[in-house]
Coordinates of N, CA and C in Angstrom, one line a residue:
M1 N 10.2 -44.3 47.3 CA 11.2 -44.8 46.3 C 10.4 -45.7 45.4
S2 N 10.6 -45.5 44.1 CA 9.9 -46.4 43.1 C 10.4 -47.8 43.1
E3 N 9.6 -48.7 42.6 CA 10.0 -50.1 42.6 C 11.2 -50.3 41.7
M4 N 11.3 -49.5 40.6 CA 12.5 -49.6 39.7 C 13.7 -49.2 40.5
A5 N 13.6 -48.1 41.2 CA 14.8 -47.6 42.0 C 15.1 -48.7 43.1
Q6 N 14.1 -49.3 43.7 CA 14.4 -50.4 44.7 C 15.2 -51.5 44.0
R7 N 14.9 -51.9 42.8 CA 15.6 -53.0 42.1 C 17.0 -52.5 41.8
Q8 N 17.2 -51.3 41.4 CA 18.5 -50.7 41.1 C 19.4 -50.7 42.4
V9 N 18.8 -50.3 43.5 CA 19.6 -50.3 44.7 C 19.9 -51.7 45.2
A10 N 19.0 -52.6 45.0 CA 19.3 -54.0 45.3 C 20.5 -54.6 44.5
A11 N 20.5 -54.2 43.2 CA 21.6 -54.6 42.4 C 23.0 -54.1 42.9
L12 N 23.0 -52.9 43.4 CA 24.2 -52.3 43.9 C 24.6 -52.8 45.3
Q13 N 23.6 -53.2 46.0 CA 23.8 -53.6 47.4 C 24.7 -54.9 47.6
V14 N 24.8 -55.7 46.5 CA 25.5 -56.9 46.6 C 27.0 -56.7 46.6
H15 N 27.5 -55.5 46.3 CA 28.9 -55.2 46.3 C 29.4 -54.9 47.7
S16 N 30.6 -55.4 48.0 CA 31.1 -55.3 49.4 C 31.5 -53.8 49.7
R17 N 31.8 -53.0 48.7 CA 32.2 -51.6 49.1 C 31.0 -50.6 49.0
V18 N 29.8 -51.2 48.9 CA 28.6 -50.3 48.8 C 27.8 -50.5 50.1
R19 N 27.6 -49.3 50.8 CA 26.7 -49.3 52.0 C 25.4 -48.6 51.6
V20 N 24.3 -49.2 51.8 CA 23.0 -48.6 51.6 C 22.5 -48.0 53.0
I21 N 22.2 -46.8 53.0 CA 21.6 -46.1 54.2 C 20.2 -45.7 53.8
E22 N 19.2 -46.3 54.5 CA 17.8 -46.0 54.3 C 17.4 -44.9 55.3
I23 N 16.7 -44.0 54.8 CA 16.2 -42.9 55.6 C 14.7 -42.9 55.6
D24 N 14.0 -42.9 56.7 CA 12.6 -42.8 56.8 C 12.2 -41.3 56.5
V25 N 11.3 -41.1 55.5 CA 10.9 -39.8 55.1 C 10.2 -39.0 56.3
E26 N 9.7 -39.8 57.2 CA 9.0 -39.1 58.3 C 10.1 -38.4 59.2
Q27 N 11.3 -38.8 59.1 CA 12.4 -38.0 59.8 C 12.5 -36.6 59.4
A28 N 12.0 -36.3 58.2 CA 12.1 -34.9 57.6 C 11.2 -34.0 58.5
F29 N 10.2 -34.6 59.2 CA 9.3 -33.8 60.0 C 9.6 -33.8 61.5
S30 N 10.5 -34.7 61.9 CA 10.7 -34.8 63.3 C 12.2 -35.2 63.7
G31 N 12.9 -35.6 62.7 CA 14.3 -36.0 63.0 C 15.3 -35.0 62.7
S32 N 16.5 -35.3 63.1 CA 17.7 -34.4 63.0 C 18.5 -34.7 61.7
P33 N 18.6 -33.8 60.8 CA 19.5 -34.1 59.6 C 20.9 -34.4 60.0
K34 N 21.3 -33.8 61.2 CA 22.7 -34.1 61.7 C 23.0 -35.5 61.9
E35 N 22.0 -36.3 62.5 CA 22.2 -37.7 62.8 C 22.4 -38.5 61.5
E36 N 21.5 -38.2 60.5 CA 21.6 -38.9 59.3 C 22.8 -38.6 58.5
A37 N 23.2 -37.3 58.5 CA 24.5 -36.9 57.9 C 25.7 -37.6 58.5
S38 N 25.7 -37.8 59.8 CA 26.8 -38.4 60.5 C 26.9 -39.9 60.1
R39 N 25.7 -40.6 59.9 CA 25.8 -42.0 59.4 C 26.4 -42.0 58.0
I40 N 26.0 -41.1 57.2 CA 26.5 -41.1 55.8 C 28.0 -40.8 55.8
A41 N 28.4 -39.8 56.5 CA 29.8 -39.4 56.5 C 30.6 -40.5 57.1
G42 N 30.1 -41.2 58.1 CA 30.9 -42.3 58.6 C 31.1 -43.4 57.6
A43 N 30.1 -43.7 56.8 CA 30.3 -44.7 55.8 C 31.3 -44.3 54.7
L44 N 31.3 -43.0 54.4 CA 32.2 -42.5 53.4 C 33.6 -42.5 53.9
R45 N 33.8 -42.1 55.2 CA 35.1 -42.1 55.8 C 35.7 -43.5 55.9
E46 N 34.9 -44.5 55.9 CA 35.3 -45.9 55.9 C 35.6 -46.4 54.5
G47 N 35.5 -45.5 53.5 CA 35.9 -45.9 52.2 C 34.7 -46.6 51.4
Q48 N 33.5 -46.5 51.9 CA 32.4 -47.2 51.3 C 31.8 -46.2 50.2
H49 N 31.2 -46.8 49.2 CA 30.4 -46.1 48.3 C 29.0 -46.0 49.0
C50 N 28.5 -44.9 49.2 CA 27.3 -44.8 50.0 C 26.1 -44.5 49.2
V51 N 25.1 -45.3 49.2 CA 23.8 -45.1 48.5 C 22.8 -44.8 49.6
V52 N 22.3 -43.6 49.5 CA 21.3 -43.1 50.4 C 19.9 -43.2 49.8
T53 N 19.0 -43.8 50.4 CA 17.6 -44.0 49.8 C 16.6 -43.7 50.9
T54 N 15.4 -43.4 50.4 CA 14.3 -43.3 51.3 C 13.8 -44.8 51.6
R55 N 13.4 -45.0 52.8 CA 13.0 -46.4 53.1 C 11.8 -46.8 52.2
P56 N 11.9 -48.0 51.6 CA 10.8 -48.4 50.7 C 9.7 -48.9 51.6
N57 N 8.7 -48.1 51.8 CA 7.6 -48.4 52.7 C 6.3 -48.2 51.9
H58 N 5.7 -49.3 51.4 CA 4.5 -49.1 50.6 C 3.3 -48.5 51.3
A59 N 3.2 -48.7 52.6 CA 2.1 -48.1 53.4 C 2.3 -46.6 53.4
V60 N 3.5 -46.1 53.6 CA 3.8 -44.7 53.6 C 3.5 -44.1 52.2
R61 N 3.9 -44.8 51.1 CA 3.7 -44.3 49.8 C 2.2 -44.1 49.5
H62 N 1.4 -45.1 50.0 CA 0.0 -45.0 49.7 C -0.8 -44.2 50.7
G63 N -0.1 -43.8 51.8 CA -0.8 -42.9 52.8 C -0.3 -41.5 52.8
I64 N 0.2 -41.1 51.6 CA 0.7 -39.7 51.5 C -0.4 -38.7 51.7
E65 N -1.5 -38.9 51.1 CA -2.6 -37.9 51.2 C -3.0 -37.7 52.6
A66 N -3.1 -38.8 53.4 CA -3.4 -38.6 54.8 C -2.4 -37.9 55.6
R67 N -1.1 -38.1 55.3 CA 0.0 -37.4 56.0 C 0.0 -35.9 55.6
C68 N -0.4 -35.6 54.4 CA -0.5 -34.2 53.9 C -1.6 -33.5 54.7
R69 N -2.7 -34.2 54.8 CA -3.8 -33.6 55.6 C -3.4 -33.4 57.1
E70 N -2.8 -34.4 57.7 CA -2.3 -34.3 59.1 C -1.4 -33.1 59.3
R71 N -0.6 -32.7 58.3 CA 0.3 -31.6 58.4 C -0.2 -30.3 57.8
G72 N -1.3 -30.4 57.2 CA -1.8 -29.2 56.5 C -1.0 -28.8 55.3
L73 N -0.5 -29.7 54.6 CA 0.4 -29.5 53.5 C -0.3 -30.0 52.2
S74 N 0.0 -29.3 51.1 CA -0.4 -29.9 49.8 C 0.6 -31.1 49.5
R75 N 0.3 -31.9 48.6 CA 1.2 -33.0 48.2 C 2.5 -32.4 47.7
A76 N 2.5 -31.3 46.9 CA 3.7 -30.7 46.4 C 4.5 -30.1 47.6
A77 N 3.9 -29.4 48.5 CA 4.6 -28.9 49.7 C 5.2 -30.0 50.5
Y78 N 4.5 -31.1 50.7 CA 5.0 -32.3 51.4 C 6.3 -32.8 50.8
G79 N 6.3 -33.0 49.5 CA 7.5 -33.4 48.7 C 8.6 -32.4 48.8
E80 N 8.3 -31.1 48.7 CA 9.3 -30.1 48.7 C 10.0 -30.1 50.1
H81 N 9.2 -30.3 51.2 CA 9.8 -30.3 52.5 C 10.8 -31.5 52.7
I82 N 10.4 -32.7 52.2 CA 11.3 -33.8 52.2 C 12.5 -33.6 51.4
C83 N 12.4 -33.1 50.2 CA 13.6 -32.8 49.4 C 14.5 -31.8 50.0
A84 N 14.0 -30.8 50.6 CA 14.8 -29.8 51.3 C 15.5 -30.4 52.5
W85 N 14.9 -31.3 53.2 CA 15.5 -32.0 54.4 C 16.6 -32.9 53.9
L86 N 16.3 -33.7 52.8 CA 17.3 -34.6 52.3 C 18.5 -33.8 51.8
A87 N 18.3 -32.6 51.2 CA 19.4 -31.8 50.7 C 20.2 -31.3 51.9
D88 N 19.5 -30.9 53.0 CA 20.3 -30.5 54.2 C 21.1 -31.7 54.7
V89 N 20.6 -32.9 54.7 CA 21.3 -34.0 55.2 C 22.6 -34.2 54.3
T90 N 22.4 -34.0 53.0 CA 23.5 -34.2 52.0 C 24.6 -33.1 52.2
A91 N 24.1 -31.9 52.4 CA 25.1 -30.8 52.6 C 25.9 -31.0 53.9
Q92 N 25.2 -31.5 54.9 CA 26.0 -31.7 56.2 C 26.9 -32.9 56.0
A93 N 26.5 -33.9 55.3 CA 27.3 -35.1 55.1 C 28.6 -34.8 54.3
V94 N 28.5 -34.0 53.2 CA 29.6 -33.7 52.5 C 30.6 -32.7 53.2
A95 N 30.0 -32.0 54.1 CA 30.8 -31.1 55.0 C 31.7 -31.9 56.0
Q96 N 31.2 -33.1 56.3 CA 31.8 -33.9 57.3 C 32.8 -34.9 56.7
S97 N 32.7 -35.1 55.4 CA 33.5 -36.2 54.7 C 33.9 -35.6 53.4
S98 N 34.6 -36.4 52.6 CA 35.1 -35.9 51.3 C 34.8 -36.9 50.2
P99 N 33.5 -37.1 49.8 CA 33.2 -38.0 48.7 C 33.8 -37.5 47.4
G100 N 34.2 -38.4 46.5 CA 34.8 -38.0 45.3 C 33.8 -37.3 44.3
A101 N 32.5 -37.7 44.5 CA 31.4 -37.2 43.6 C 30.1 -37.4 44.2
L102 N 29.1 -36.7 43.7 CA 27.7 -37.0 44.1 C 26.9 -37.5 42.9
Y103 N 26.0 -38.5 43.2 CA 25.1 -39.0 42.2 C 23.7 -38.8 42.8
L104 N 23.0 -37.9 42.1 CA 21.7 -37.5 42.6 C 20.6 -38.0 41.7
S105 N 19.7 -38.7 42.3 CA 18.6 -39.3 41.6 C 17.3 -38.6 41.8
G106 N 16.7 -38.1 40.8 CA 15.5 -37.3 40.9 C 15.8 -35.8 40.7
G107 N 15.1 -35.2 39.7 CA 15.4 -33.8 39.5 C 15.1 -32.9 40.6
D108 N 14.0 -33.2 41.4 CA 13.7 -32.3 42.5 C 14.7 -32.4 43.6
V109 N 15.3 -33.6 43.8 CA 16.3 -33.8 44.8 C 17.6 -33.1 44.4
A110 N 17.9 -33.2 43.1 CA 19.2 -32.6 42.6 C 19.1 -31.1 42.7
I111 N 18.0 -30.5 42.4 CA 17.8 -29.1 42.6 C 17.9 -28.6 44.0
A112 N 17.3 -29.4 44.9 CA 17.3 -29.1 46.3 C 18.7 -29.2 46.9
V113 N 19.5 -30.2 46.5 CA 20.9 -30.3 46.9 C 21.7 -29.2 46.4
A114 N 21.5 -28.8 45.1 CA 22.3 -27.7 44.5 C 22.1 -26.5 45.3
H115 N 20.8 -26.2 45.7 CA 20.5 -25.0 46.5 C 21.1 -25.1 47.9
A116 N 21.1 -26.3 48.5 CA 21.6 -26.4 49.9 C 23.1 -26.2 49.9
L117 N 23.8 -26.5 48.7 CA 25.2 -26.3 48.6 C 25.6 -25.0 48.1
G118 N 24.6 -24.1 47.9 CA 24.9 -22.8 47.4 C 25.1 -22.6 45.9
A119 N 24.8 -23.6 45.1 CA 25.1 -23.6 43.7 C 24.0 -22.7 43.0
T120 N 24.4 -22.1 41.9 CA 23.5 -21.3 41.1 C 23.1 -21.9 39.8
G121 N 23.7 -23.0 39.5 CA 23.4 -23.8 38.3 C 24.2 -25.0 38.2
F122 N 24.1 -25.7 37.0 CA 24.7 -26.9 36.8 C 25.3 -26.9 35.4
Q123 N 26.6 -27.2 35.2 CA 27.2 -27.2 33.9 C 27.4 -28.7 33.5
I124 N 26.8 -29.1 32.5 CA 26.9 -30.5 32.0 C 28.2 -30.6 31.2
R125 N 29.0 -31.6 31.5 CA 30.3 -31.9 30.9 C 30.3 -33.1 29.9
G126 N 29.3 -33.9 30.2 CA 29.2 -35.1 29.3 C 28.2 -36.1 29.9
R127 N 28.2 -37.3 29.4 CA 27.3 -38.4 29.9 C 28.0 -39.6 30.2
V128 N 27.6 -40.3 31.3 CA 28.2 -41.6 31.7 C 27.2 -42.6 31.1
A129 N 27.7 -43.6 30.4 CA 26.9 -44.7 29.8 C 25.8 -44.2 28.9
E130 N 26.1 -43.1 28.3 CA 25.2 -42.4 27.3 C 23.8 -42.0 27.9
C131 N 23.7 -42.0 29.2 CA 22.4 -41.6 29.7 C 22.4 -40.8 31.0
V132 N 23.5 -40.8 31.7 CA 23.6 -40.1 33.0 C 24.4 -38.8 32.9
P133 N 23.8 -37.7 32.9 CA 24.6 -36.4 32.7 C 25.5 -36.2 33.9
Y134 N 26.7 -35.8 33.6 CA 27.6 -35.4 34.7 C 28.2 -34.0 34.4
G135 N 28.6 -33.4 35.5 CA 29.2 -32.0 35.3 C 29.6 -31.5 36.7
H136 N 29.4 -30.2 36.8 CA 29.7 -29.5 38.1 C 28.7 -28.5 38.4
F137 N 28.4 -28.3 39.7 CA 27.6 -27.2 40.1 C 28.3 -25.9 39.9
L138 N 27.6 -24.8 39.6 CA 28.2 -23.5 39.4 C 28.1 -22.8 40.7
G139 N 29.2 -22.3 41.2 CA 29.2 -21.6 42.5 C 29.0 -22.6 43.6
G140 N 28.8 -22.0 44.8 CA 28.6 -22.9 46.0 C 29.8 -23.5 46.6
R141 N 29.5 -24.5 47.5 CA 30.5 -25.1 48.3 C 31.0 -26.5 47.7
W142 N 30.5 -26.9 46.6 CA 30.8 -28.3 46.1 C 31.4 -28.1 44.7
S143 N 32.7 -28.4 44.5 CA 33.3 -28.3 43.2 C 33.6 -29.6 42.6
R144 N 33.3 -30.7 43.2 CA 33.6 -32.0 42.6 C 32.5 -32.4 41.7
P145 N 32.7 -33.5 41.0 CA 31.7 -33.9 40.0 C 30.4 -34.3 40.6
V146 N 29.4 -34.0 39.8 CA 28.0 -34.3 40.1 C 27.4 -35.1 38.9
M147 N 26.7 -36.2 39.2 CA 25.9 -36.9 38.2 C 24.5 -36.9 38.6
T148 N 23.6 -36.8 37.6 CA 22.2 -36.8 37.9 C 21.4 -37.9 37.2
K149 N 20.4 -38.3 37.8 CA 19.5 -39.3 37.1 C 18.1 -38.9 37.5
A150 N 17.3 -38.8 36.5 CA 15.8 -38.5 36.7 C 15.1 -39.5 35.9
G151 N 14.3 -40.4 36.5 CA 13.6 -41.4 35.8 C 14.5 -42.5 35.3
G152 N 14.1 -43.1 34.2 CA 14.9 -44.2 33.6 C 14.2 -45.5 33.8
S153 N 14.5 -46.5 32.9 CA 13.8 -47.8 33.1 C 14.8 -48.9 33.0
A154 N 16.0 -48.7 33.0 CA 17.0 -49.8 33.0 C 16.8 -50.7 34.2
P155 N 16.9 -52.0 34.0 CA 16.7 -52.9 35.2 C 17.8 -52.8 36.2
T156 N 19.0 -52.5 35.8 CA 20.1 -52.2 36.8 C 20.7 -50.9 36.4
P157 N 21.4 -50.3 37.4 CA 22.0 -49.0 37.0 C 23.0 -49.1 35.9
R158 N 23.0 -48.2 35.0 CA 23.9 -48.3 33.9 C 25.3 -48.1 34.3
C159 N 25.6 -47.4 35.4 CA 27.0 -47.2 35.9 C 27.5 -48.6 36.3
Y160 N 26.6 -49.4 36.9 CA 27.0 -50.7 37.4 C 27.4 -51.6 36.2
M161 N 26.7 -51.4 35.0 CA 27.0 -52.2 33.9 C 28.3 -51.9 33.2
L162 N 28.9 -50.7 33.5 CA 30.2 -50.3 32.9 C 31.2 -51.2 33.5

């Protein structure tokens, strides 16, 4: 997770109805998506806004090349595996709970989640705070609103500023 994203999550974390769930990316290679999905679904059932992030671990971020070599994966394949696992976690979490919407940060994650939910595309309906596209997946098992964010440099999430 980028330092900017870490600052944005920290700004959200101060709110009493926000629960941050950190996931260690190494779980993608050895953990169960079911366990992580259950933690997320539990927070949602308790009425919390759930922010799911990868654990901010600088040693892991700087040791990616070594981890790729250990697993015999290219850097791209390593990232794709993590995205697919996070998408599986998301699909299982929304199957266990009923969040009102999804906010997906990172284009690769958004695409992986769309595929995991059986979507064939994304129809943009508008923008939140003039910068965050929202709309609906086309097809698939998720018909509620989806917001996406890829990049950005605002010091705090624009949705928070509304």
